[in-house]
CSV table of C-alpha atoms and ligand atoms in Angstrom, one decimal:
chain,number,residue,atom,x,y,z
A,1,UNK,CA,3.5,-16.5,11.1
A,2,UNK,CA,6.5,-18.4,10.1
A,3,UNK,CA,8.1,-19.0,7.4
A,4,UNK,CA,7.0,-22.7,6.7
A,5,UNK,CA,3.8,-23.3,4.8
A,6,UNK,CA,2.0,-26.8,4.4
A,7,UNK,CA,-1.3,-24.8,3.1
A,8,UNK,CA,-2.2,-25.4,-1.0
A,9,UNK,CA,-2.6,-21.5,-0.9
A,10,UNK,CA,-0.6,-19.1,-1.6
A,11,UNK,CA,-0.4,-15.0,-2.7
A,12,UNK,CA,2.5,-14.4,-5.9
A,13,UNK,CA,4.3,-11.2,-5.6
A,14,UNK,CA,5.7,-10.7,-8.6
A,15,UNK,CA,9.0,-8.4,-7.7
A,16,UNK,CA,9.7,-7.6,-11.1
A,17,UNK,CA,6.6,-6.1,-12.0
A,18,UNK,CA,7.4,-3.8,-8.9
A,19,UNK,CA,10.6,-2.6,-10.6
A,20,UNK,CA,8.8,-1.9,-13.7
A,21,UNK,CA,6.4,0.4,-12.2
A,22,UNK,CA,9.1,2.6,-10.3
A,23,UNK,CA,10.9,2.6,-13.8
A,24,UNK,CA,7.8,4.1,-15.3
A,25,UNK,CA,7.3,6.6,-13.1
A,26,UNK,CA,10.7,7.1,-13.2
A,27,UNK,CA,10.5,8.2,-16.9
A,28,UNK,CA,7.8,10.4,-16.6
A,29,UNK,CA,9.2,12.3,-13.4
A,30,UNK,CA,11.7,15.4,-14.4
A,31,UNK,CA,15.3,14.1,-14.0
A,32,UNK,CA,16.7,14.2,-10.4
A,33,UNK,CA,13.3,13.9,-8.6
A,34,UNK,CA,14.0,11.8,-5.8
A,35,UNK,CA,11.6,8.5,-4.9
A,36,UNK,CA,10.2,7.2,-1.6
A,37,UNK,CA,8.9,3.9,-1.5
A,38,UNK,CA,6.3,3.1,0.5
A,39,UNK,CA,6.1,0.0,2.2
A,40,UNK,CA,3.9,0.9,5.3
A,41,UNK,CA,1.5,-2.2,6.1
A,42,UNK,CA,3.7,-4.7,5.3
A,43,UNK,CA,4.2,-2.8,1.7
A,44,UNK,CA,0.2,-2.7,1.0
A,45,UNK,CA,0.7,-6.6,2.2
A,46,UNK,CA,3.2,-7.5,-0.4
A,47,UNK,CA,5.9,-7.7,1.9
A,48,UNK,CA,8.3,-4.9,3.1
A,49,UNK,CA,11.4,-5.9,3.0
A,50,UNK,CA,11.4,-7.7,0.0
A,51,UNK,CA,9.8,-4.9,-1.7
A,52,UNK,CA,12.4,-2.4,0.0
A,53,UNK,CA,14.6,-4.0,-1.8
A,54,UNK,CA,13.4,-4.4,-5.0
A,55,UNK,CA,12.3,-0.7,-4.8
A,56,UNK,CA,16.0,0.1,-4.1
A,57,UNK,CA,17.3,-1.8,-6.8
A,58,UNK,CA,14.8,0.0,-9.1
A,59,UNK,CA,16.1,3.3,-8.1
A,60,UNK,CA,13.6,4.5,-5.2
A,61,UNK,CA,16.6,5.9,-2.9
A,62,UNK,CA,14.3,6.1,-0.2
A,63,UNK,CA,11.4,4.4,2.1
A,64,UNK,CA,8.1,5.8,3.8
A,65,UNK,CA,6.4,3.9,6.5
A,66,UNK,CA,4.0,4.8,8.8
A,67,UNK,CA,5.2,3.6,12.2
A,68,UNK,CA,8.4,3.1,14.1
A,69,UNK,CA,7.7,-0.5,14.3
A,70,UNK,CA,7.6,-1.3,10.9
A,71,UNK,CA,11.3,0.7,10.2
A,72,UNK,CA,12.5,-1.0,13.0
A,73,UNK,CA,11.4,-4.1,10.6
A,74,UNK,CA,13.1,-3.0,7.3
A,75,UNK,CA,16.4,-2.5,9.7
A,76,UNK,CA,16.0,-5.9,11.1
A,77,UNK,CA,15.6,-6.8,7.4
A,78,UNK,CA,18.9,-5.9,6.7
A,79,UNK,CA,18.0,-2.4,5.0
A,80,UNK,CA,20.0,0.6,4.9
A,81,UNK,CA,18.3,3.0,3.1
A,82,UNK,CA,16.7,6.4,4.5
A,83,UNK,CA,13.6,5.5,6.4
A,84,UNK,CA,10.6,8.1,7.0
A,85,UNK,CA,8.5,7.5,9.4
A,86,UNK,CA,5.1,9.1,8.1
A,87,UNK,CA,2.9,9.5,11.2
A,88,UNK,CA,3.1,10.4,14.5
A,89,UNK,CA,5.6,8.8,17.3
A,90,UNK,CA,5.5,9.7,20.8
A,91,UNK,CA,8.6,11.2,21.9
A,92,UNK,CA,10.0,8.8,24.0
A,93,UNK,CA,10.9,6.7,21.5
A,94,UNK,CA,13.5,9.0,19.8
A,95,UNK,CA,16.4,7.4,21.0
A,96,UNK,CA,15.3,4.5,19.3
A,97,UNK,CA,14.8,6.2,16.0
A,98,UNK,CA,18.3,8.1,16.3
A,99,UNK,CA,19.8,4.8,17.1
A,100,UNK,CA,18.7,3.2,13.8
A,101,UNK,CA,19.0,6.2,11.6
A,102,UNK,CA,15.3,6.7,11.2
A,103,UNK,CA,13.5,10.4,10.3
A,104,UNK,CA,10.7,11.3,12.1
A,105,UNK,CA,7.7,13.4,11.3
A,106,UNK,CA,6.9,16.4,13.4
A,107,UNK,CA,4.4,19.4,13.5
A,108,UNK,CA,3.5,20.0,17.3
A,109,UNK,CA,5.1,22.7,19.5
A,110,UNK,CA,4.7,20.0,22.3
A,111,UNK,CA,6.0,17.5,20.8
A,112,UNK,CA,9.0,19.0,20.3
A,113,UNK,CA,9.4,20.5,23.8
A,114,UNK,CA,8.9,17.2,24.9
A,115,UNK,CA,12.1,16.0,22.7
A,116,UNK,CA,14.2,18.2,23.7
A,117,UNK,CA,14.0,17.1,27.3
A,118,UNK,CA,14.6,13.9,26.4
A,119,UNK,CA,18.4,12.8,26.7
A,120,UNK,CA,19.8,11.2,23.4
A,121,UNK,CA,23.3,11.2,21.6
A,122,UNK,CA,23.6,12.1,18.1
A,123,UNK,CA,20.9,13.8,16.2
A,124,UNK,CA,17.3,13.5,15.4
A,125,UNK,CA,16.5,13.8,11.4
A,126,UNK,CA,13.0,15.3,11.0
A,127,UNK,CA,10.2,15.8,8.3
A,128,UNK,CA,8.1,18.5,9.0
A,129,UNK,CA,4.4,17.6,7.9
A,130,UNK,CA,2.3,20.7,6.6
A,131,UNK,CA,-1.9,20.0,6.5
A,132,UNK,CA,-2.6,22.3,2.8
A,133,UNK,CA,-6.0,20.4,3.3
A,134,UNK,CA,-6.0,16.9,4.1
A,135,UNK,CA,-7.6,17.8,7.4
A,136,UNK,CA,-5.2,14.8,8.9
A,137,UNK,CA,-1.6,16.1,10.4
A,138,UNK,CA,0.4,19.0,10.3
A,139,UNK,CA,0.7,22.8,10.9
A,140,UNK,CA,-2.2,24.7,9.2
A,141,UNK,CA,-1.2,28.2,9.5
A,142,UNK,CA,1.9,30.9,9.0
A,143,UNK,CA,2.0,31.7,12.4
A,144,UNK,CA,1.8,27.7,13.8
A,145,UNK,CA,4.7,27.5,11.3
A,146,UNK,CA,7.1,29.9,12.6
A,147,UNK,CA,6.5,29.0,16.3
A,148,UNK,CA,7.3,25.4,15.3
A,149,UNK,CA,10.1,26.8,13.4
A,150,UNK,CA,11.9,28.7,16.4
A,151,UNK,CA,10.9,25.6,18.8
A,152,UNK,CA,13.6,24.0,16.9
A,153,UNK,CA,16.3,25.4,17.9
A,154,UNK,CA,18.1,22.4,19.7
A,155,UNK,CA,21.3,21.0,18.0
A,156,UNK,CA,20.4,17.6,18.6
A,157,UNK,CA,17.5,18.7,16.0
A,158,UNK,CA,17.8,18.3,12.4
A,159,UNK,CA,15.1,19.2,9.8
A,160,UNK,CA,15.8,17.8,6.6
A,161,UNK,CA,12.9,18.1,4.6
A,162,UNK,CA,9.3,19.1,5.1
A,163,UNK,CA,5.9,17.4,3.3
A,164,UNK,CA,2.1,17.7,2.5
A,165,UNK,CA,-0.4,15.0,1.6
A,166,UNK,CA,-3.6,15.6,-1.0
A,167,UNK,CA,-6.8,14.5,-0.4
A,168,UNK,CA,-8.2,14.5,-3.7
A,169,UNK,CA,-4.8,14.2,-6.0
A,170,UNK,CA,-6.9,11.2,-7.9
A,171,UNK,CA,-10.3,12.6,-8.7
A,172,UNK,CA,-11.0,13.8,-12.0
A,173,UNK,CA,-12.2,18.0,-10.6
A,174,UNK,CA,-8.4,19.3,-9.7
A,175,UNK,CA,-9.9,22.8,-7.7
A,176,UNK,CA,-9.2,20.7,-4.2
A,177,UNK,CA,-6.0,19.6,-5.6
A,178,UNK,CA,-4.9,23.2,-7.0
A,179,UNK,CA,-6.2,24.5,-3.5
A,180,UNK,CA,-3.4,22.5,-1.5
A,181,UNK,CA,-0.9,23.4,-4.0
A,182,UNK,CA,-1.7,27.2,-3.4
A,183,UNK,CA,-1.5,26.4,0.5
A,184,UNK,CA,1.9,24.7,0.2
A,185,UNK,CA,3.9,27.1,-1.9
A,186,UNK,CA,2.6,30.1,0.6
A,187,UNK,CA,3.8,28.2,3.3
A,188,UNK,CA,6.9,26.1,1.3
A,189,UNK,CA,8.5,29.9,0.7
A,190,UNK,CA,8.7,30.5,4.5
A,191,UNK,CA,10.1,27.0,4.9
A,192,UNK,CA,13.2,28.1,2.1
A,193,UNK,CA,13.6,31.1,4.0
A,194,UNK,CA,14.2,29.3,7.1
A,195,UNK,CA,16.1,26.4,5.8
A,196,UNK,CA,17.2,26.5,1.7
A,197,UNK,CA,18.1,23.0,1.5
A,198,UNK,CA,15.3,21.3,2.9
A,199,UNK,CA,13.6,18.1,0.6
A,200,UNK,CA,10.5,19.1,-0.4
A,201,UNK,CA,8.0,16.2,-1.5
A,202,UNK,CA,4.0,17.1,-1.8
A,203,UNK,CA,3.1,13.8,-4.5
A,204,UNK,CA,1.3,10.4,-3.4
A,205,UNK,CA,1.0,8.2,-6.7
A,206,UNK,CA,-1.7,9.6,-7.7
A,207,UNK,CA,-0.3,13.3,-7.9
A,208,UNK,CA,3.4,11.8,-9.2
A,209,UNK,CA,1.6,9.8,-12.2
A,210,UNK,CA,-1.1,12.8,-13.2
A,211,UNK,CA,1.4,16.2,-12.5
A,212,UNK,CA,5.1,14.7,-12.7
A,213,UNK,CA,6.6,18.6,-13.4
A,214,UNK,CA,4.7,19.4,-9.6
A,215,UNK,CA,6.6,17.0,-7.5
A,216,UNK,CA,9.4,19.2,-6.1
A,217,UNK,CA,12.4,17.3,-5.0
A,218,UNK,CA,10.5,14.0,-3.9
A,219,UNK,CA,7.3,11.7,-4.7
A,220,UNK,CA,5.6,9.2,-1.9
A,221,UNK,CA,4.9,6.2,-4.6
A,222,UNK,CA,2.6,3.9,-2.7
A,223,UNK,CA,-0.2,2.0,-4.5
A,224,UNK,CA,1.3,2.1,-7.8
A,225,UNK,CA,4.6,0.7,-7.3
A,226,UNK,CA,2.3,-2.7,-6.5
A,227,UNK,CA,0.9,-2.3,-9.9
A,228,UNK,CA,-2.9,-0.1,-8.7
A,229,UNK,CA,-4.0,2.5,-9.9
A,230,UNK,CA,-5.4,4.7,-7.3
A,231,UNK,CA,-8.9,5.2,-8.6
A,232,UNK,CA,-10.8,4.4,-11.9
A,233,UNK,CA,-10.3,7.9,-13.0
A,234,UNK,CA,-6.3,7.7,-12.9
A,235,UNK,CA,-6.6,4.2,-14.8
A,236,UNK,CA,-9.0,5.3,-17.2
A,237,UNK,CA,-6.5,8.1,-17.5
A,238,UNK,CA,-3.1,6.0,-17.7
A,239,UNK,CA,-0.7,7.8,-17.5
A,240,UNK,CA,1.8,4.9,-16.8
A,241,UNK,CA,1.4,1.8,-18.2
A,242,UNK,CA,1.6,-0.1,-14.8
A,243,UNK,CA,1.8,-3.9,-13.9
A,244,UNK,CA,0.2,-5.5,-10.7
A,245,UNK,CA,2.4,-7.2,-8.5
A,246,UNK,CA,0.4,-9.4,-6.4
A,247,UNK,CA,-2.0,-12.9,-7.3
A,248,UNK,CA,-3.9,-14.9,-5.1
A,249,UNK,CA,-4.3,-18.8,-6.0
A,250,UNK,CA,-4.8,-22.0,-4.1
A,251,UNK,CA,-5.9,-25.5,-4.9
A,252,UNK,CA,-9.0,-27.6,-5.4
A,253,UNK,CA,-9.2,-29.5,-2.1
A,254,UNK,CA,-12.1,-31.9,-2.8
A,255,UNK,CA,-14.2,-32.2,-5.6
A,256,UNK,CA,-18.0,-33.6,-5.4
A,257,UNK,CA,-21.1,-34.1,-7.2
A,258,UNK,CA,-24.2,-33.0,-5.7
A,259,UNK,CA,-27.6,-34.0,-6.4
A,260,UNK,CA,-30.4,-31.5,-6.8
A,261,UNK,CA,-31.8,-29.6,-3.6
A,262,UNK,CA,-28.9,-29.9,-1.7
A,263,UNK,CA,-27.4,-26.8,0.3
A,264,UNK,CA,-24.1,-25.5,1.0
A,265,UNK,CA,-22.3,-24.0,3.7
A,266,UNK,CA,-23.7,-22.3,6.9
A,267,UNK,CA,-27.2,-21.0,6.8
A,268,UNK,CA,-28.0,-23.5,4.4
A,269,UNK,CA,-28.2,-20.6,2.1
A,270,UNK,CA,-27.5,-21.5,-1.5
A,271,UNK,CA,-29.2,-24.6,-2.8
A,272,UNK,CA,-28.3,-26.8,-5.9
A,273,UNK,CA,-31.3,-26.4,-8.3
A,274,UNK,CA,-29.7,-29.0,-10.7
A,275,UNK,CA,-26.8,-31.8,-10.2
A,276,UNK,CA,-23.5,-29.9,-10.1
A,277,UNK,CA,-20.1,-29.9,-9.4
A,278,UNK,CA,-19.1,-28.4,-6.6
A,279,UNK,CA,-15.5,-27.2,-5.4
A,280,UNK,CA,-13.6,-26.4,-2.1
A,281,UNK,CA,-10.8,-24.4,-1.7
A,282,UNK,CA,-8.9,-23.3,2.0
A,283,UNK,CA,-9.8,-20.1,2.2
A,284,UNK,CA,-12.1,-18.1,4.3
A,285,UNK,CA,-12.6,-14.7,5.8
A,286,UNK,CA,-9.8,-15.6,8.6
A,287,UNK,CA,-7.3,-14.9,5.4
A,288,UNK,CA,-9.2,-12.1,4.6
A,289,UNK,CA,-11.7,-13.5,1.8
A,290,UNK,CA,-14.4,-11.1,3.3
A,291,UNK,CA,-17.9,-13.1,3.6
A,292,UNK,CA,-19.7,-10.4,1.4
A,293,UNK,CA,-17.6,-11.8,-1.1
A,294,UNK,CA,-19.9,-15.0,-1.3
A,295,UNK,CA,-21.1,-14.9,-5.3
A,296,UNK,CA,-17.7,-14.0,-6.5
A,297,UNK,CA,-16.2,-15.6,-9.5
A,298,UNK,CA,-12.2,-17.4,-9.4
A,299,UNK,CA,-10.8,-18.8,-12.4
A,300,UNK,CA,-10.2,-22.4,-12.9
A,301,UNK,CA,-8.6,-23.1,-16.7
A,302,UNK,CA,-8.9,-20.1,-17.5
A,303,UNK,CA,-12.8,-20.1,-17.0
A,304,UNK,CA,-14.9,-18.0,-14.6
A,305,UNK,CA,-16.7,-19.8,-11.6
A,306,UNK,CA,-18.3,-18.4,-9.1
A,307,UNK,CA,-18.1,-18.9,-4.8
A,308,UNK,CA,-21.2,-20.3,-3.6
A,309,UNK,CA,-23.0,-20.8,-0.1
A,310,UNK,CA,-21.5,-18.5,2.8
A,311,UNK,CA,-18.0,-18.1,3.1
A,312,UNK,CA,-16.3,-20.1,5.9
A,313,UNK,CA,-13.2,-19.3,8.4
A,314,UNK,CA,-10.8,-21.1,6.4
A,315,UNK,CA,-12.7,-22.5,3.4
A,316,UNK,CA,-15.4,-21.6,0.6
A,317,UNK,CA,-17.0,-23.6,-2.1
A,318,UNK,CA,-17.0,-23.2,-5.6
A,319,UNK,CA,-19.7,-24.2,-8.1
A,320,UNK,CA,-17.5,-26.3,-10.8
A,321,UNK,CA,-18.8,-26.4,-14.7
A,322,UNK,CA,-17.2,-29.9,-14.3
A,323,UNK,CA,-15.4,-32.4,-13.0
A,324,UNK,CA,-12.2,-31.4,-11.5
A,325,UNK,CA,-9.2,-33.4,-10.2
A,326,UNK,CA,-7.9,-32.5,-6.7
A,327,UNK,CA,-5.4,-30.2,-6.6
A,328,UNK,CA,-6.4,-28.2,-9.7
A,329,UNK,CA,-5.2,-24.5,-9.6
A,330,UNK,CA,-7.8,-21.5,-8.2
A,331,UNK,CA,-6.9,-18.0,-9.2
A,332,UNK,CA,-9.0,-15.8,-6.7
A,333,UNK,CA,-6.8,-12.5,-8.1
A,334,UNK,CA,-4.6,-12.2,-11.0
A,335,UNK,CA,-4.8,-13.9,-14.7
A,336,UNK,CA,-5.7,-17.8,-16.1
A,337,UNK,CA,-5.2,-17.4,-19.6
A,338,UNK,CA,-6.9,-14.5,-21.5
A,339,UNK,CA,-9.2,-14.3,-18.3
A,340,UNK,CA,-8.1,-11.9,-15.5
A,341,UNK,CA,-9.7,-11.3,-11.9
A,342,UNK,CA,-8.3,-7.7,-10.9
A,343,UNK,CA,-8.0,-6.3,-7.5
A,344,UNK,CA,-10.1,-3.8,-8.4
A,345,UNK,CA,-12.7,-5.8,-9.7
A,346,UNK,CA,-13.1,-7.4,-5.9
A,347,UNK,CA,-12.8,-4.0,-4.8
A,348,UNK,CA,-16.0,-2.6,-6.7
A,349,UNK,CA,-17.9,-5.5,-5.4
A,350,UNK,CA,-16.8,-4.8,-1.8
A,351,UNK,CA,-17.6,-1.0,-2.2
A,352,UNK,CA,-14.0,-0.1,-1.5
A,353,UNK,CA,-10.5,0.8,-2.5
A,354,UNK,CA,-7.9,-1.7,-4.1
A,355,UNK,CA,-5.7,-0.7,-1.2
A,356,UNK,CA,-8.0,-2.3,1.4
A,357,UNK,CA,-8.0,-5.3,-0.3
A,358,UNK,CA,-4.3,-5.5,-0.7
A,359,UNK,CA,-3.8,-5.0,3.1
A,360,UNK,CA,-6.8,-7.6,4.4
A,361,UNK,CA,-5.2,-10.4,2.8
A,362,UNK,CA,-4.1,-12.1,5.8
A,363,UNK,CA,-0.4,-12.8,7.2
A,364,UNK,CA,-1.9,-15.9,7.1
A,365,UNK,CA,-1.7,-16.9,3.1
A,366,UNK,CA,2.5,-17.2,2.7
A,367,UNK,CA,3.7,-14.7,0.3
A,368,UNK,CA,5.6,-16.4,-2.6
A,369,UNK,CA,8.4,-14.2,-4.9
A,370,UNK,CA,9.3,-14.3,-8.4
A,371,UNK,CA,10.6,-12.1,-10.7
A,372,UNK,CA,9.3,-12.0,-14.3
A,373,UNK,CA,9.2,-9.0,-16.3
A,374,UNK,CA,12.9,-8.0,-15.7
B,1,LIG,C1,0.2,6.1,2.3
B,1,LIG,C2,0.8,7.5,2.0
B,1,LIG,C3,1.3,7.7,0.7
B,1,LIG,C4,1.2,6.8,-0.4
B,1,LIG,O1,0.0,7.0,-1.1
B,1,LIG,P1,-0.4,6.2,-2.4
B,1,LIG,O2,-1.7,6.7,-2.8
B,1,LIG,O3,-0.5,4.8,-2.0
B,1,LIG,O4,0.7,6.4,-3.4
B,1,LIG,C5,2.0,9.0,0.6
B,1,LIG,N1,2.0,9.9,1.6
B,1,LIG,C6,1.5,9.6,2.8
B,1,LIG,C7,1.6,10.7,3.9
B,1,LIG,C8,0.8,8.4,3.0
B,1,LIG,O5,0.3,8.2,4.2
């Protein structure tokens, strides 16, 4: 998508309220620990770079991604900060990440015998990934560990840090949680031995919000640096006041009165059972409005209406409590007044996660910047 937009639709990513979160956490998080932002998926679809930035600015002092590509993107983008690359890249594509300064994860034997035939000048940064119980990447065992550990033994090779990811870091029973924490300190006390200056970084946002003194040297804040919690039981909890970042909005397009008995959309399956107002707005489940979502309220003024009939490709239709002019603002997420449609709201009524809904918004809706709260 280019930059030019002629749509009436739009997603607000509101860069201060970005900042705000990182400062929160950083309050709560012992002095010195060290943040990664993470801006995988175009930053949970707020935008990378911009986010990057802001994170940057904030204090983050470094970035998490899960492919090559989308470092390659934040360099492109004009940013210089530390880059981790948080899954798996096949080897051949080192030279390209030593080129642009990027850290790589690794925890296979052949992976790293397949690196060190590769020819490249200057030296590889790498993050070795432990699996404590995610069940996902990494070594599992002592003995996979120390292997990996003498496979290393390439100057071109540089392990600067070493990582594990929780599976369970925002549910309300911690045993799981304590379980991966008992995994990675047996197997984080071989790492010191090996290598005592290594950054050390076990926390998602759930984990850096709910245990701040457990975070090591480093926290991964994802979700919450958009302004989400990570599930109802960290929100209900709280421990940071946090702000969301993005809102969706677009226009009134057309505006009609229909008579009594007369049906909407595709399937013909909503049908007026009085005269009413009915609205259209351009969006559909090409910009990721998913059609389940058919019965879902927007705001107009402040008031609650709700998306009637099947939801189109590139538009849906609204049933109106009035009259409105063309051109009238829609809030699909975000706030009108003392009303507010919440990401998470859409994401209880999808059966999913907010950060599903954050990345299906399509590339398609242009993202719009502002800065408020700083
Ligand atoms: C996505 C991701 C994170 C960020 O998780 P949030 O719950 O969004 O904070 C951290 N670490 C890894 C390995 C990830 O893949």
């Amino acid at each position: 998508m280019g930059e030019v937009s002629y749509r009436p639709a739009w997603i607000e990513v509101d860069l201060g309220a970005i900042y705000y979160n990182i400062h929160q956490l950083q309050n709560r998080l012992p002095e010195g620990t060290e943040i990664f932002a993470v801006v995988k998926a175009n930053g949970y679809g707020h935008g990378d770079v911009e986010v990057a930035r802001t994170a940057i600015e904030a204090g983050a002092s470094m970035l998490a991604v899960a492919l090559l590509e989308e470092a390659l993107h934040l360099r492109e983008g004009g940013i210089l900060a530390p880059i981790l690359v948080l899954g798996w890249v096949d080897p051949k594509y080192v030279p390209i990440a030593v080129e642009h300064h990027i850290t790589l994860t690794f925890f296979q034997k052949s992976w790293l015998e397949q690196v060190k035939q590769i020819p490249f000048k200057g030296e590889l940064s790498l993050h070795l990934k432990v699996d404590t119980g995610m069940g996902r990447l990494g070594v599992t065992t002592k003995s996979e560990l120390e292997t990996l550990l003498e496979v290393c033994n390439d100057s071109r090779l540089h392990i600067a840090g070493a990582f594990t990811h929780f599976a369970t870091a925002d549910e309300r029973g911690l045993a799981y949680y304590e379980h991966q924490q008992l995994n990675w300190i047996k197997l984080q006390q071989i790492l010191q031995s090996y290598k005592n200056d290594l950054l050390l970084h076990t926390g998602n946002s759930a984990a850096s919000m709910r245990f701040p003194n457990q975070m090591f040297d480093a926290v991964r804040f994802g979700i919450s640096m958009y302004g989400l919690y990570p599930s109802p039981i960290v929100k209900e909890e709280k421990p940071i006041n946090l702000h969301p970042a993005m809102s969706l909005h677009t226009k009134l397009i057309h505006v009609k009165q229909v008579p009594t008995g007369r049906s909407i959309s595709y399937g013909a399956t909503y049908t007026t059972d009085r005269e009413e107002w009915i609205g259209t707005i351009p969006l559909g489940y090409a910009d990721g409005l998913a059609r389940q979502l058919t019965g879902m309220d927007v705001l107009i003024e402040g008031k609650r209406m709700p998306i009637v009939g099947k939801i189109c490709m590139d538009q849906c239709m609204i049933r109106l409590d009035q009259s409105y002019p063309i051109g009238t603002q829609v809030t699909l997420i975000g706030k009108q007044f003392e009303e507010e449609i919440t990401m998470d709201e859409i994401a209880a009524r999808l059966e999913t996660i907010n950060y599903e809904i954050a990345c299906m918004l399509s590339s398609r809706i242009p993202r719009h910047y502002l800065n408020s709260t700083r």
